[in-house]
mmCIF file of C-alpha atoms in Angstrom:
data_model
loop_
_atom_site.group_PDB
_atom_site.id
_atom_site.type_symbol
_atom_site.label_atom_id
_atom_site.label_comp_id
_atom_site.label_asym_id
_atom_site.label_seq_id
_atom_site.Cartn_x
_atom_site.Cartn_y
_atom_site.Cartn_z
ATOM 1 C CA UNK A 1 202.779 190.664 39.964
ATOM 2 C CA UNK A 2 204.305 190.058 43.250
ATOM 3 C CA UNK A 3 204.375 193.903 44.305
ATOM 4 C CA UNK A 4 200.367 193.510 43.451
ATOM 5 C CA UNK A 5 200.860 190.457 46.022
ATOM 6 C CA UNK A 6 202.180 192.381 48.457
ATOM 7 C CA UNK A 7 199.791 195.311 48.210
ATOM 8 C CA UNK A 8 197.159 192.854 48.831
ATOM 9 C CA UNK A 9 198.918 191.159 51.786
ATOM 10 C CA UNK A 10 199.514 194.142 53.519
ATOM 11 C CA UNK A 11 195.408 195.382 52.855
ATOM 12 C CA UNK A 12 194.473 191.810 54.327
ATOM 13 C CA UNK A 13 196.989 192.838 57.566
ATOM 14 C CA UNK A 14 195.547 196.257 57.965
ATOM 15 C CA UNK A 15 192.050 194.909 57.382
ATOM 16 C CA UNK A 16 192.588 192.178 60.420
ATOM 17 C CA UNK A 17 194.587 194.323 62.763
ATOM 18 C CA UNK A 18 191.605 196.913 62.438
ATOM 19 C CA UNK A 19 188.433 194.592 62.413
ATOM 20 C CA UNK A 20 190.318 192.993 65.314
ATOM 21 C CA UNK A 21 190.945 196.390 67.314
ATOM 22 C CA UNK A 22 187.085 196.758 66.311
ATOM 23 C CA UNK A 23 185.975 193.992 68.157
ATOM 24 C CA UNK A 24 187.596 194.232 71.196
ATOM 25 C CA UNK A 25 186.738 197.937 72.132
ATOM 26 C CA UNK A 26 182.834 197.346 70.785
ATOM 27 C CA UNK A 27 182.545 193.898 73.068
ATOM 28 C CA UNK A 28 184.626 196.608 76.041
ATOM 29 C CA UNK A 29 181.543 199.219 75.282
ATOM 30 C CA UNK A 30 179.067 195.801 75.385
ATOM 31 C CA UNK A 31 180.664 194.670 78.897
ATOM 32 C CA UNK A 32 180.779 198.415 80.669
ATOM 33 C CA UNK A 33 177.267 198.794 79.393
ATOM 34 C CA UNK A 34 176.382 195.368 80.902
ATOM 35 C CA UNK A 35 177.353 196.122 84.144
ATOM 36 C CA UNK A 36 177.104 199.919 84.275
ATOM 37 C CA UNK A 37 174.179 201.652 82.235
ATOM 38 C CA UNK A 38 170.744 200.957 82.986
ATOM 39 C CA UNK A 39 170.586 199.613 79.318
ATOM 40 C CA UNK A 40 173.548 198.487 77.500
ATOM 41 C CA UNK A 41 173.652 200.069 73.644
ATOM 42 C CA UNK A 42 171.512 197.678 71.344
ATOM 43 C CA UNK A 43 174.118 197.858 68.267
ATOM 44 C CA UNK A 44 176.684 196.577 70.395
ATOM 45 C CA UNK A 45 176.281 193.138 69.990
ATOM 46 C CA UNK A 46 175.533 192.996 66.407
ATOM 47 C CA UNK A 47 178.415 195.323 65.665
ATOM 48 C CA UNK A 48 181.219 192.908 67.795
ATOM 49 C CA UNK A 49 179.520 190.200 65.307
ATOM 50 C CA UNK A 50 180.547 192.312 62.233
ATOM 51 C CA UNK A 51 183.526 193.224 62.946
ATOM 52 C CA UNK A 52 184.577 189.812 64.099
ATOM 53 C CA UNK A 53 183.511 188.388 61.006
ATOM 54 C CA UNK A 54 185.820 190.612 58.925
ATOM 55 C CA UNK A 55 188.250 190.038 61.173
ATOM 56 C CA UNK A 56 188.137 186.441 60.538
ATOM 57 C CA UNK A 57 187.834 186.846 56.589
ATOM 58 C CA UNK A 58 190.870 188.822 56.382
ATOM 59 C CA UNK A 59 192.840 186.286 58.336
ATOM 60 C CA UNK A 60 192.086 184.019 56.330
ATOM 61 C CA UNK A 61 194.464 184.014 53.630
ATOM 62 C CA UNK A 62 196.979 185.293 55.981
ATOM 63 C CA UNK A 63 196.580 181.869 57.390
ATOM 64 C CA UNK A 64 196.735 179.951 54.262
ATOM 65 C CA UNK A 65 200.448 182.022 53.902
ATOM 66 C CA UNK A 66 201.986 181.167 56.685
ATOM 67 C CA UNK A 67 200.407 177.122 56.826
ATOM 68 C CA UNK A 68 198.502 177.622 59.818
ATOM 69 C CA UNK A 69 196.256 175.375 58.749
ATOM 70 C CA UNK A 70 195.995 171.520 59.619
ATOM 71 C CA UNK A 71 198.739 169.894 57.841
ATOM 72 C CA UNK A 72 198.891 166.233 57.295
ATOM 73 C CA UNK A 73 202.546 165.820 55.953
ATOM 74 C CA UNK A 74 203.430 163.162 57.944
ATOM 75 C CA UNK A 75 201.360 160.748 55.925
ATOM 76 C CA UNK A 76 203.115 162.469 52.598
ATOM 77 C CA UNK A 77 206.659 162.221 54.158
ATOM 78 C CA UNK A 78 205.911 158.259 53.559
ATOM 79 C CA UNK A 79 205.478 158.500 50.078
ATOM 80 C CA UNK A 80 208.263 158.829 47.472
ATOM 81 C CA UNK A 81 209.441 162.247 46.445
ATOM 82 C CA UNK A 82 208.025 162.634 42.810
ATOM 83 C CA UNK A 83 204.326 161.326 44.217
ATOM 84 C CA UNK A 84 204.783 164.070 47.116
ATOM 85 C CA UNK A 85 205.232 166.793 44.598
ATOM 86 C CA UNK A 86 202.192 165.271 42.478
ATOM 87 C CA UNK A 87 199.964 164.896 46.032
ATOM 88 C CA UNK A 88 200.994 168.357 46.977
ATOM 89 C CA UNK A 89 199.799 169.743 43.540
ATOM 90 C CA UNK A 90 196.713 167.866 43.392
ATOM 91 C CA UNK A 91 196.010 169.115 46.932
ATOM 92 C CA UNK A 92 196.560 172.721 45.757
ATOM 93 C CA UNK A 93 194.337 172.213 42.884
ATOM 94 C CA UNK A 94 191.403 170.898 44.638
ATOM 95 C CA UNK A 95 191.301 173.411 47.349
ATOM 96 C CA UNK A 96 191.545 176.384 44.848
ATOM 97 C CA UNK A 97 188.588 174.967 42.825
ATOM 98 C CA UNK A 98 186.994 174.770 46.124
ATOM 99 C CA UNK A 99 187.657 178.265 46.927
ATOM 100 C CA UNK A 100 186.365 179.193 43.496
ATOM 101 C CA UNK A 101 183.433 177.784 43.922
ATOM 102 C CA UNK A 102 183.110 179.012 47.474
ATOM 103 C CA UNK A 103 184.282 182.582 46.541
ATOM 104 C CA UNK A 104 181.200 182.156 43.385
ATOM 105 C CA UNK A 105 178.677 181.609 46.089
ATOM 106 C CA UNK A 106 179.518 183.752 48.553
ATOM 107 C CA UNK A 107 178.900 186.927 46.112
ATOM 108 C CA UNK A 108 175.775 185.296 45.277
ATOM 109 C CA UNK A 109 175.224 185.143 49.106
ATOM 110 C CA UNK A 110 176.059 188.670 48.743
ATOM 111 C CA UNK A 111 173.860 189.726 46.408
ATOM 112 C CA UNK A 112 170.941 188.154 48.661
ATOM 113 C CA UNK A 113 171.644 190.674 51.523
ATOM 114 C CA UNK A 114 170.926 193.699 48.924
ATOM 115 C CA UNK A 115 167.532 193.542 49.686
ATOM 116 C CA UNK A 116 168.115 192.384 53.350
ATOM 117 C CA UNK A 117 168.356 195.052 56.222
ATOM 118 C CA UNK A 118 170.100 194.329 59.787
ATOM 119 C CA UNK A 119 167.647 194.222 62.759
ATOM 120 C CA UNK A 120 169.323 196.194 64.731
ATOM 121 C CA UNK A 121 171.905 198.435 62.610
ATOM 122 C CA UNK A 122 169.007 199.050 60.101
ATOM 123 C CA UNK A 123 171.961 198.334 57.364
ATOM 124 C CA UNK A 124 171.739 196.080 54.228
ATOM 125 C CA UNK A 125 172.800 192.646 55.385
ATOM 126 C CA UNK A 126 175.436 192.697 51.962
ATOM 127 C CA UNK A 127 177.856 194.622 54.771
ATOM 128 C CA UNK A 128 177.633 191.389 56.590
ATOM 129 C CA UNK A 129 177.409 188.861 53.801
ATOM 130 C CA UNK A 130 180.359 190.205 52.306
ATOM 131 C CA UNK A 131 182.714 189.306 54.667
ATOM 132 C CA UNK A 132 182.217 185.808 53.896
ATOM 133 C CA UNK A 133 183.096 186.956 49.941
ATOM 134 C CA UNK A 134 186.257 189.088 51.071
ATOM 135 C CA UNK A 135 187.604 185.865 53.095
ATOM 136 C CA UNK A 136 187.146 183.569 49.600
ATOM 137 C CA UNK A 137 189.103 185.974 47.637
ATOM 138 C CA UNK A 138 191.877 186.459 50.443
ATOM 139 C CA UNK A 139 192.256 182.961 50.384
ATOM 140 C CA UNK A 140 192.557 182.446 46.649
ATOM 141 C CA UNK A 141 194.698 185.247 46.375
ATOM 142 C CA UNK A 142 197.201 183.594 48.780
ATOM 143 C CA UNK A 143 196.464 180.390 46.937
ATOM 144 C CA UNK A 144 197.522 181.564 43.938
ATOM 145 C CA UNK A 145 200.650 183.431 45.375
ATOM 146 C CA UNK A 146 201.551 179.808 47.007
ATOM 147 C CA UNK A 147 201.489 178.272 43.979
ATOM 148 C CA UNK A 148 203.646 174.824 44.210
ATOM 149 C CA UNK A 149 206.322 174.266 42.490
ATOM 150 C CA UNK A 150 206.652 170.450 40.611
#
């Protein structure tokens, strides 16, 4: 299970280091066509909004990994040790039903763009919409790797 983990972890890497590296040369192409073409490309700017928003939704569980996310231990650390380790399980439990049910929607979402086509890219809008299902997953996967201990 953990080598399916780590499969995953690295696909979520690769994913953000290239939606990343996607972003930053299509908003280049945007800003040279801004000041130097006559006309800068129309796909540009939906394109940078893509590929930012995969970027995003594979970071996401990174984030959730490595705690990058607001952390209020402090107000834990004044509890005793057994309610910590109940409060810290209760928090994980709470935020992965949340991300179920967020992760649920979001293919719903999903299934809405089927029939929806990009302005300017002329693609279905599920390219776009399923960003927001890929970053669900990515963080329930990294949930569920996290899993606390009591």
């Amino acid at each position: 299970m953990k080598s399916l983990f780590k499969a995953f972890r690295k696909l979520m890497i690769w994913g953000t280091i290239t939606s990343t590296l996607l972003f930053i040369g299509i908003t280049l192409i945007q800003i040279y066509g801004r000041f130097f073409m006559v006309k800068a490309p129309s796909w540009s700017e939906e394109a940078a909004r893509v590929a930012f928003i995969y970027a995003i939704a594979f970071a996401a569980g990174l984030a959730v990994r490595g705690s990058y996310y607001v952390d209020f231990g402090f107000l834990a650390q004044k509890l005793k040790p057994r309610l910590q380790k109940r409060l810290t399980y209760f928090v994980w439990g709470v935020t992965v039903i949340f991300i179920v049910l967020f992760t649920y929607y979001a293919i719903d979402f999903l299934m809405l763009g089927l029939i929806e086509k990009s302005p300017s890219l002329k693609y279905k809008m599920a390219i776009s919409f399923s960003g927001i299902a890929i970053m669900g997953l990515s963080i329930l996967v990294h949930l569920l790797d996290q899993k606390p201990k009591i």
